[in-house]
Structures are given as structure tokens and as C-alpha cells.
Amino acid sequence: MDLAFFGVQLLNGLQYGLLLFLIASGLTLIFGIMGIINLAHGAMYMIGAYLVWDLTMRLGNFWLAIVIAIPIAIVLGLIIERLFLDTLYKRDHLYQVLLTFGLILVLNEAQRIIWGGDVHSVPVPAPFDGSIQLTDNLQYSVYRLFVMGVCLALAGVIYWVIRHTRLGIIIRAGAVNRDMVEGLGINVRTLFTLIFSVGVALTAFAGMIAAPLTSIAPGMGDSILITCFVVVVIGGIGSIKGAFWGAILIGMAETFGSVLIPSLASMVIYLIMAAVLLVKPRGLFA
Amino acid sequence: MKTSIKKTLLASVVGAGLMAAGGAYASEHPVKLGLMLPYSGTYTALGEAITNGLQLAIEERGNQLGGRPVEYVKLDSEADPSKAPQNMSRLVRGDNVDFVIGPVHSGVAMGMLRVAKQTGAITIIPNAGLGAATNELCMPNVFRTSFSMWQDSYPMGKVAYDRGYRKMVTITWDYAGGKEDVAGFKEAFTEAGGEIVEEILVPFPSTEFQSYLAQIGSLNPDAVYTFFAGGGGVSFVRDYAASGLKDNIPLLGSGFLTEGNLGALGDAGEGVLTTLHYADTLDSDANRQFVAAYQEAYGKVPDAYAVQGYDTGMMLAQALDKVAGNTEDKEALIAALASVELESPRGLMSFSDSHHPIQNVYLREIRDGKHEVVDVAYEQLEVPDNACKK
């Protein structure tokens, strides 16, 4: 493996990892603070991609489509939390898992009814539709660099909110001991609503910015959900920092694993998860 | 996903002359077609296209088969292999259908065929390209109106060699369908004298192709042969174009790489060469009529899946006419099905001893967002089916 090839793969791994982080961050927040295993997280990723595809086709402008799609995703998160989850907080985890699993079915079916079963794509938007030459025959889309930048910026914002704001203190405290936070007079209900809609919006946003890089098809969120759970478990449940490093680790592992040890490609991330759990049963940063 | 759609649709009764032909199977006694196709999930579009084609063929025949009205029993296969035996049993034993039409997915096919073997239910496979289904298993009651992976990819091997490519890389998903497809290509390509320098297998159903594209770049072959389908096909072709590889290393593929996906591919698909047993641009009367009728009925251009559904309908019509609507005498019915010869939109089509279509395979190039037929890559190709030779 020469240096150029190594560099290209490093870039690929980083970009994939950063996108995973965006999806996993919402998952880990919801999981860690609300104690809800949101199986419908992948479906929201898909909804984000379909929303932006639909709006781009209607409006002819990808950026405008994103601006409109984000509030829709937030409202959808709000509705789900208020209408469905709210009634189940006092119940056992199993009820919540059942509910979010049901949501996968409902969201997938809604997608089929609204948008149909065809495969779609969103053209790479200007001004990022160019590419840079990496090696003799390989180019890299500028839009991928842009996505990396956006993910990094968002990671920074999330980190800042969690570390340096009052809200962040509550979130961190909530991840450690929910009952105590409630005992200190903080309205957990409002916090939950906020966390859930932000978490859902983050994954939907990941679907939106990933839309020009992927194909938009039914069930596209199902496989990414599993990978993101692996990220969350490796990083430590509820830890944003863990989600970040877990996502980068998994991104690199998938990228290099698939090329260097192709026979184990589909197992690599699970092997890593098993190894991490052996050493640190609660994840790297929990 | 969980809800199985079971819609029953009674077609209208037909002319009295045809009723007489039905004999004891009077026209009030409908022919029951059990459709076991995916109506949810990744393969939804395929299930719908096949259903559309099938219904179009039967509507064109006045909604009757062999003088009897037609009843459809639709069951969502969910493309889930684990549910296949149970779903198939439900159709055969519960709903008592005369024919089972399905599936799309090769994994589901294996589960279905187990039940087909036990019950002797006449099964027509309108898609799943798994070779064993009509070869090694060699079941008299199983037919296929589609293709096998081998049949569609074998002709491309020679095309690639004739175009001067000597060192090639193949890339596909690590699952039976992909491996069978690539094996067909490899067989013909290496027979001709070419060399496969690397066979890349991507975990199914991953669509993260960046690391593999970098690998292809560093291997720098004369050309690349690939099999992906659905969303994976679109992702791969777009990523391949965006990586700049397409400018130097031509992309060849199975027809399923691009079939039904031209809109989503956009400019990325231009120049991609594929082989398949159909192209909507085929210049024949049968195809022109079919395309026009399909467009009028469903508002879109038909793809290979729609033709497979359509030919399933035409096959049933021809066979049931021959036995005058008698579905009780299974032996005569199977013989009638086996002797079907169709002037299909895809060209001439008949059936081999193993009940596999003998058909043309076309070389197609995407030009201006259309599958233009460049050549007949292989005329009336019969799949070698030694296991089943009579």
C-alpha cells in the first residue's frame, strides 16, 4: 500500500466517520439521557434524505430544500415525542422498544405511500459540484470535503453546548443520574422533548446532507442504524465525545478493513466492539 | 412491512364461446393467481413493476385465462427469506391458488421452492436469478420467465475481450446473486483470454464504496465489471463517475446495475455498458406496442421487470388456452407451459428442458439517458443445464 493510497483511504474513513457521528450523536443523546432505545433513528435518516430530495425537485434548489426540511424534521420529532413517547416514560424499556420498532414500520410505509418504491438521487449542488485530483486517476468530490467541514463544525457546536452552557450541564447530569436532576427541580419533561427533537433533527440532517452522495431508496436507514448502535456502544452510552471517537474509529475500521482484510470486512466493526467491551464494558468514554 | 396485503380482485366474465371451452371449469370458477412479491422494502419497485406487467397482459386478453375469469391473491413477500416457506404455504394450502408467481429475491426463492417441491404447486419465477432454481433442482412444476445471473452476464465476457480489455477488476456484493453474476462474466472473459486481476466483494447491502474505488484506482485495470442493483447500483455508478475513474477506466455491468434507475443516475450513467435480456428501446413491433400500452396504463416506461411480469401473463394465457382452462390435470398443464413460445417484447422466447427461458441478451449503452441497444450480445442463449437434460 503506497502513501497516496493510504492518504486517500484516510480521507474516506474520516468522511464516513464524521457522517456516522452526526447520526450517532442524536442516538446517544436520546439513549443516554432519556433511556430510550430509538430504533426509528435510521428511519428518520431516510426521511431526511427523502424530504430533501422531494423539496429539491420541487424548488430546484438544494440549499433552500435543506432550510425548509430541517424545521419539518424538528416538528416531526416533537410530534413523536409528545404524542407517543410521552405516555410510555413510566413503562418498562420493552414498551419503548416496541413503540420505536412500530415507528420504523409506520415511517417506512409512509415513505412508500408518499414517495413510492423507486430509487432517486439528488445532484451535487453548486458551488461544491467540482472535484480535486488526488492521484493519477482518482478524483475527490469537493462536496465530500464540504460535508466533512459541516460535520466537524456541528461536532464543535455540540461539544461547546455540552461543555460550556447551563443546558449542557443539565444534559451531562441527566446522562449520569436522571432522578437526581429531577430532584433538583429541573423540568425533565421539557428536557426530554428538546433532546428528542434535536436528536431526531440531527439524524434527519445527516440524511439531508448525505443525499447528494448516496442513492435515496426505501430502507436506506435500516443498515446505518446498526452501525450507529455499534458506534454508541463503543463510545459509551450518552457520551457525545464517545460518539465522536467511536464514529471515527468505526469509519476508519470499515474503510481500511474492507480493503486490507476483505474476508472479514463485514465483521470488523463487531470485532472492534467486542474488543472494546472486553476492556471497557461501559464503552470508551462512559 | 408486517402487514401482508391481500387484495382480491375478481375480473369480469367473458364471452360465452370461451366459457364452453372451459368445460367443467365453468367461468364462474376463477383461475387463482397467487402473487408472492415484495410490496414493501428495497424491492418494492420490482414487485410493483412485475404486478403491473402481469395485469396488463391479462387485461389485454379480456381479463380471462383459458376462458375463465382471473382472481389475484397478493401477498407481500417482504423479500424476507425467513418468511418464504410460511407465506408460500399460505398461498398454496390456505388460498388454494392454481399458480404461484414469485419471487423477486433469490433468498426467498429457496424457501418457496422447498414448499413447491412438497406440494407440487406450479410456480413461475418472474425475477429471482438464482441459477439452481431451474437447474440443479430441476423441478417439473417450476418455471422461470426471467433470467439467471449467468445468462445475463456470460455474454459480456466476450464483449469485454473484443473491446480490447485484457486486465479487469470485478466488484459486487458478497452474496449469491452477485457472485453468480460475476462468475458468468469471468467464465466468458477468461475463456477468451482475459485476466481478472482482482475480485472485490462488498458486504451486502453496504453502499459505502469509497474505499473500493480507491483500490480500483490503484489497481488501474483496463475496465471494471460490476453487479449491483437498486439503490446500490445507483450509488456505485454515481460514486464511480464522481471519483473520476470513469474517464479512464470504462464501466461494464450487469443490466440490473442501471435497469429502472436511469432517472436517478443522471449524467453519471452516460457511456456505461450493460448486458440484459431486454431494453425498452428495442426496435420491434411487439416491444413498441408493449411500451405504448404500459405507458398508457401506468404512466411510465416499462423496465425488464415489467416485461418479466408481462411475459408471465402471456405464458399463462398461451398455456391455459391450450388446455382449455383445465387446471386440474397438472401434467397436461405443465406440458403446455413448457411448450410455450412467445413473441415477447424482449424478442423470441421459448423454454429449455429445465424450464429456463432461451432468449436474446442485448448489449446496451446509456446514451442521453436511454438504454440504446448497441448489439445482440448473444442470440437465443440457452443456459447449460446438465442437471436437468432430458
XYZ file of C-alpha atoms in Angstrom, chain B residues 4-390:
387
model
C -49.420 -8.516 4.149
C -51.554 -7.005 1.504
C -54.166 -9.410 0.409
C -56.314 -7.890 -2.185
C -58.775 -9.971 -4.017
C -59.870 -8.804 -7.356
C -62.496 -10.556 -9.390
C -62.131 -9.954 -13.050
C -65.085 -9.700 -15.353
C -66.724 -12.660 -17.015
C -66.063 -13.243 -20.667
C -67.827 -14.336 -23.829
C -69.992 -17.437 -23.918
C -67.960 -19.158 -26.647
C -64.916 -19.239 -24.424
C -66.987 -20.410 -21.490
C -67.909 -23.563 -23.333
C -64.221 -24.305 -23.822
C -63.785 -24.287 -20.075
C -65.967 -27.356 -19.766
C -66.321 -28.448 -16.170
C -64.225 -25.474 -15.051
C -67.013 -23.065 -15.744
C -66.315 -19.388 -15.992
C -67.698 -18.606 -12.543
C -64.801 -20.665 -11.212
C -61.846 -18.281 -11.488
C -58.194 -19.122 -12.087
C -56.428 -18.111 -8.895
C -53.047 -16.465 -9.251
C -51.051 -16.175 -6.032
C -48.609 -13.282 -6.240
C -45.781 -13.592 -3.773
C -43.850 -10.423 -4.459
C -42.289 -7.648 -2.389
C -44.714 -4.767 -1.916
C -42.577 -3.152 0.779
C -38.879 -2.576 1.385
C -35.961 -2.299 -1.026
C -37.534 -4.331 -3.816
C -40.940 -2.606 -3.792
C -40.466 -1.094 -7.237
C -39.665 -4.513 -8.718
C -42.703 -6.158 -7.173
C -44.927 -3.391 -8.476
C -43.471 -3.476 -12.000
C -43.952 -7.251 -12.237
C -47.540 -6.959 -10.992
C -48.248 -4.157 -13.466
C -46.857 -6.174 -16.381
C -48.760 -9.298 -15.410
C -52.058 -7.486 -15.056
C -51.534 -5.647 -18.330
C -51.062 -8.937 -20.203
C -54.185 -10.422 -18.673
C -56.229 -7.271 -19.256
C -55.199 -7.344 -22.916
C -56.683 -10.842 -23.062
C -60.026 -9.590 -21.757
C -59.259 -10.413 -18.123
C -59.533 -14.143 -18.668
C -57.240 -17.122 -18.915
C -58.366 -20.135 -20.914
C -61.950 -18.910 -20.768
C -62.032 -18.444 -17.020
C -62.006 -15.199 -15.059
C -58.943 -14.381 -13.008
C -58.571 -13.823 -9.307
C -55.410 -12.325 -7.848
C -54.244 -13.133 -4.334
C -51.464 -10.700 -3.464
C -49.111 -11.419 -0.625
C -46.253 -9.186 0.438
C -43.129 -11.381 0.487
C -41.231 -8.522 2.191
C -38.224 -10.008 0.342
C -37.682 -11.877 3.600
C -36.287 -15.394 3.101
C -37.212 -16.493 6.625
C -40.896 -15.922 5.929
C -40.880 -17.532 2.497
C -41.923 -21.130 3.330
C -44.737 -19.947 5.561
C -46.028 -17.398 3.026
C -45.872 -19.924 0.216
C -47.767 -22.487 2.297
C -50.437 -19.931 2.982
C -50.955 -19.316 -0.718
C -50.898 -22.961 -1.731
C -52.723 -24.590 1.154
C -54.730 -21.701 2.573
C -55.812 -19.817 -0.516
C -55.651 -22.818 -2.841
C -54.149 -20.858 -5.708
C -53.629 -22.520 -9.095
C -50.314 -20.772 -9.745
C -47.784 -19.078 -7.537
C -45.982 -16.167 -9.160
C -42.851 -15.059 -7.345
C -40.450 -14.145 -6.011
C -38.113 -11.235 -6.757
C -35.397 -12.158 -4.288
C -33.256 -15.296 -4.687
C -33.194 -15.980 -0.949
C -36.976 -16.075 -0.903
C -36.901 -18.398 -3.925
C -35.081 -21.098 -1.979
C -37.686 -21.083 0.792
C -40.536 -21.081 -1.713
C -39.135 -23.935 -3.742
C -38.984 -26.154 -0.715
C -42.745 -25.833 -0.419
C -43.152 -26.116 -4.194
C -41.331 -29.434 -4.024
C -43.538 -30.765 -1.237
C -46.846 -29.615 -2.676
C -46.195 -29.756 -6.406
C -47.625 -26.235 -6.724
C -46.928 -24.744 -10.142
C -44.547 -21.864 -9.559
C -43.484 -19.252 -12.077
C -40.478 -17.184 -11.080
C -40.767 -13.734 -12.637
C -37.392 -12.456 -11.446
C -35.009 -14.158 -8.978
C -31.911 -15.050 -10.993
C -30.596 -17.831 -8.776
C -29.254 -20.493 -11.129
C -30.145 -23.526 -9.019
C -33.858 -22.717 -9.085
C -34.295 -24.104 -12.585
C -31.132 -26.113 -12.979
C -29.851 -28.247 -10.134
C -33.264 -28.585 -8.527
C -34.883 -29.445 -11.835
C -38.455 -29.466 -10.597
C -41.108 -30.087 -13.258
C -43.537 -27.664 -11.619
C -41.129 -24.704 -11.548
C -40.781 -22.266 -14.449
C -38.926 -19.034 -14.919
C -39.842 -16.103 -17.140
C -36.860 -14.046 -16.128
C -33.181 -14.896 -16.486
C -30.408 -16.446 -14.484
C -27.457 -14.385 -13.338
C -25.220 -16.447 -15.598
C -27.366 -15.871 -18.679
C -27.226 -12.092 -18.475
C -23.544 -11.764 -17.571
C -21.881 -14.510 -19.663
C -22.263 -12.612 -22.971
C -20.474 -9.581 -21.512
C -17.235 -11.535 -21.077
C -16.728 -11.825 -24.794
C -17.861 -8.255 -25.417
C -15.220 -7.010 -22.964
C -12.466 -9.073 -24.585
C -13.497 -7.987 -28.094
C -13.264 -4.371 -26.979
C -9.605 -4.955 -26.173
C -9.767 -5.207 -22.385
C -7.296 -7.767 -21.003
C -6.918 -6.994 -17.288
C -10.154 -6.342 -15.435
C -11.408 -5.896 -11.895
C -14.808 -7.184 -10.819
C -16.785 -5.781 -7.904
C -20.069 -6.965 -6.451
C -21.882 -7.639 -3.204
C -20.813 -10.652 -1.182
C -23.985 -12.670 -1.760
C -25.138 -15.471 -4.030
C -26.729 -13.306 -6.739
C -23.680 -11.081 -7.144
C -21.211 -13.934 -7.123
C -23.174 -15.953 -9.703
C -23.358 -12.922 -11.968
C -19.649 -12.182 -11.764
C -18.835 -15.881 -12.238
C -20.704 -15.871 -15.563
C -18.757 -12.849 -16.750
C -15.467 -14.277 -15.561
C -16.084 -17.597 -17.301
C -16.503 -15.993 -20.711
C -13.799 -13.364 -20.197
C -11.109 -15.813 -19.130
C -12.192 -18.324 -21.813
C -11.495 -15.595 -24.357
C -8.055 -14.964 -22.835
C -8.627 -12.094 -20.423
C -7.486 -11.945 -16.811
C -9.390 -10.860 -13.691
C -6.758 -9.163 -11.537
C -8.969 -8.669 -8.505
C -12.428 -9.829 -7.462
C -13.735 -7.341 -4.939
C -16.603 -8.395 -2.681
C -18.506 -5.730 -0.761
C -20.501 -6.772 2.329
C -24.207 -6.873 1.458
C -26.015 -4.462 1.380
C -23.398 -1.767 2.048
C -23.347 1.190 -0.303
C -20.148 2.729 1.065
C -17.923 2.350 -1.976
C -15.237 4.987 -1.439
C -12.518 2.657 -0.161
C -13.092 0.198 -3.029
C -12.915 2.979 -5.599
C -9.523 3.967 -4.236
C -8.481 0.325 -4.527
C -9.649 0.190 -8.162
C -7.734 3.392 -8.834
C -4.502 1.918 -7.559
C -5.013 -1.369 -9.456
C -5.677 0.647 -12.619
C -7.297 -2.113 -14.745
C -8.359 -1.821 -18.417
C -12.017 -1.869 -17.350
C -14.282 -2.774 -14.438
C -17.184 -5.230 -14.436
C -19.793 -4.830 -11.726
C -23.072 -6.132 -10.412
C -25.130 -4.075 -8.008
C -28.853 -3.477 -8.108
C -31.416 -0.972 -6.869
C -30.054 1.800 -4.660
C -26.646 0.125 -4.586
C -26.443 0.291 -8.384
C -27.239 3.990 -8.398
C -24.744 4.707 -5.620
C -21.967 2.750 -7.293
C -22.350 4.305 -10.739
C -22.593 7.824 -9.293
C -19.617 7.307 -6.981
C -17.636 5.759 -9.839
C -18.301 8.802 -12.014
C -17.638 11.284 -9.188
C -14.302 9.634 -8.423
C -13.172 10.387 -11.965
C -12.427 6.707 -12.618
C -14.982 6.584 -15.425
C -12.890 8.926 -17.572
C -10.036 6.415 -17.770
C -11.470 3.027 -16.834
C -14.696 2.062 -18.649
C -17.503 0.664 -16.511
C -19.240 -2.515 -17.651
C -22.019 -4.146 -15.751
C -24.995 -6.358 -15.485
C -28.143 -4.784 -16.876
C -29.526 -4.671 -13.371
C -26.943 -2.064 -12.471
C -28.936 0.543 -14.362
C -32.331 -1.048 -15.114
C -35.147 1.136 -13.843
C -32.651 3.643 -12.444
C -31.828 5.881 -15.409
C -33.522 8.918 -13.882
C -31.618 8.615 -10.627
C -28.306 8.049 -12.434
C -28.395 11.279 -14.421
C -25.178 12.138 -16.248
C -23.209 9.633 -14.175
C -24.672 6.781 -16.220
C -23.639 8.053 -19.669
C -21.470 5.550 -21.532
C -21.964 2.677 -19.096
C -22.233 -0.654 -20.962
C -24.547 -3.380 -19.718
C -25.950 -6.702 -20.943
C -29.530 -7.740 -20.328
C -32.331 -9.744 -21.914
C -34.348 -6.595 -22.556
C -34.129 -2.895 -23.369
C -37.130 -0.605 -23.615
C -35.649 0.883 -26.807
C -35.738 -2.471 -28.675
C -36.875 -1.923 -32.225
C -39.684 -4.441 -32.766
C -43.452 -4.249 -33.177
C -44.082 -6.375 -30.112
C -41.953 -4.076 -27.973
C -43.314 -0.818 -29.373
C -46.876 -1.958 -28.684
C -45.963 -3.124 -25.216
C -44.165 0.091 -24.288
C -47.076 2.200 -25.548
C -49.676 0.128 -23.698
C -47.655 0.090 -20.493
C -47.076 3.821 -20.616
C -50.747 4.454 -21.141
C -51.742 2.193 -18.258
C -49.140 3.186 -15.676
C -47.631 6.464 -16.897
C -44.056 5.256 -17.069
C -41.646 3.463 -19.339
C -41.537 -0.279 -18.600
C -38.323 -1.954 -17.487
C -37.141 -5.559 -17.641
C -39.110 -6.408 -14.503
C -42.338 -5.225 -16.116
C -41.601 -7.376 -19.183
C -40.978 -10.389 -16.980
C -44.381 -9.849 -15.398
C -45.963 -9.319 -18.800
C -44.432 -12.494 -20.222
C -45.630 -14.425 -17.186
C -49.142 -13.319 -18.096
C -48.660 -14.175 -21.778
C -47.233 -17.557 -20.860
C -50.207 -18.369 -18.649
C -52.599 -17.220 -21.369
C -50.998 -19.392 -24.040
C -50.773 -22.479 -21.843
C -54.299 -22.179 -20.438
C -55.734 -21.702 -23.922
C -54.017 -24.913 -24.904
C -55.580 -26.898 -22.064
C -58.890 -25.034 -22.391
C -58.723 -23.679 -18.876
C -58.308 -27.083 -17.224
C -56.031 -26.599 -14.228
C -56.849 -29.964 -12.648
C -54.719 -32.068 -14.986
C -51.340 -30.852 -13.731
C -49.323 -32.975 -16.122
C -51.016 -31.587 -19.216
C -50.783 -28.085 -17.790
C -47.048 -28.409 -17.141
C -46.520 -29.775 -20.646
C -48.480 -26.848 -22.070
C -46.417 -24.349 -20.093
C -43.162 -25.983 -21.188
C -44.093 -25.751 -24.854
C -44.951 -22.039 -24.717
C -43.257 -19.898 -27.348
C -43.617 -16.176 -27.052
C -43.160 -13.278 -29.437
C -42.208 -11.235 -26.388
C -41.304 -7.551 -26.227
C -37.807 -8.862 -25.463
C -37.747 -10.944 -28.666
C -38.309 -14.617 -29.315
C -38.567 -16.647 -26.139
C -39.017 -20.363 -25.505
C -38.166 -22.729 -22.672
C -35.344 -25.196 -22.155
C -35.679 -28.650 -20.576
C -35.116 -27.070 -17.199
C -37.925 -24.556 -17.841
C -35.480 -21.696 -18.227
C -36.039 -19.089 -20.962
C -33.995 -19.355 -24.135
C -33.676 -15.736 -25.162
C -31.519 -12.989 -26.653
C -29.132 -10.997 -24.500
C -28.571 -7.438 -25.645
C -25.579 -5.144 -25.284
C -26.814 -1.740 -24.185
C -25.093 1.594 -23.767
C -26.564 4.538 -21.902
C -26.773 7.477 -24.273
C -28.724 10.640 -23.454
C -30.336 8.914 -20.511
C -31.599 5.931 -22.530
C -30.569 2.302 -22.848
C -29.640 2.193 -26.530
C -29.215 -1.294 -27.939
C -25.725 -1.445 -29.448
C -25.815 -5.092 -30.465
C -27.250 -8.509 -29.716
C -24.542 -9.773 -27.377
C -25.748 -13.362 -27.675
C -28.547 -14.711 -29.809
C -31.036 -17.197 -28.272
C -28.745 -18.135 -25.426
C -29.607 -21.371 -23.661
C -28.286 -21.807 -20.155
C -26.296 -25.048 -19.836
C -28.453 -27.138 -17.545
C -26.801 -30.538 -17.417
C -28.549 -31.457 -14.203
C -31.850 -31.422 -15.998
C -31.116 -32.652 -19.527
C -33.718 -34.986 -20.948
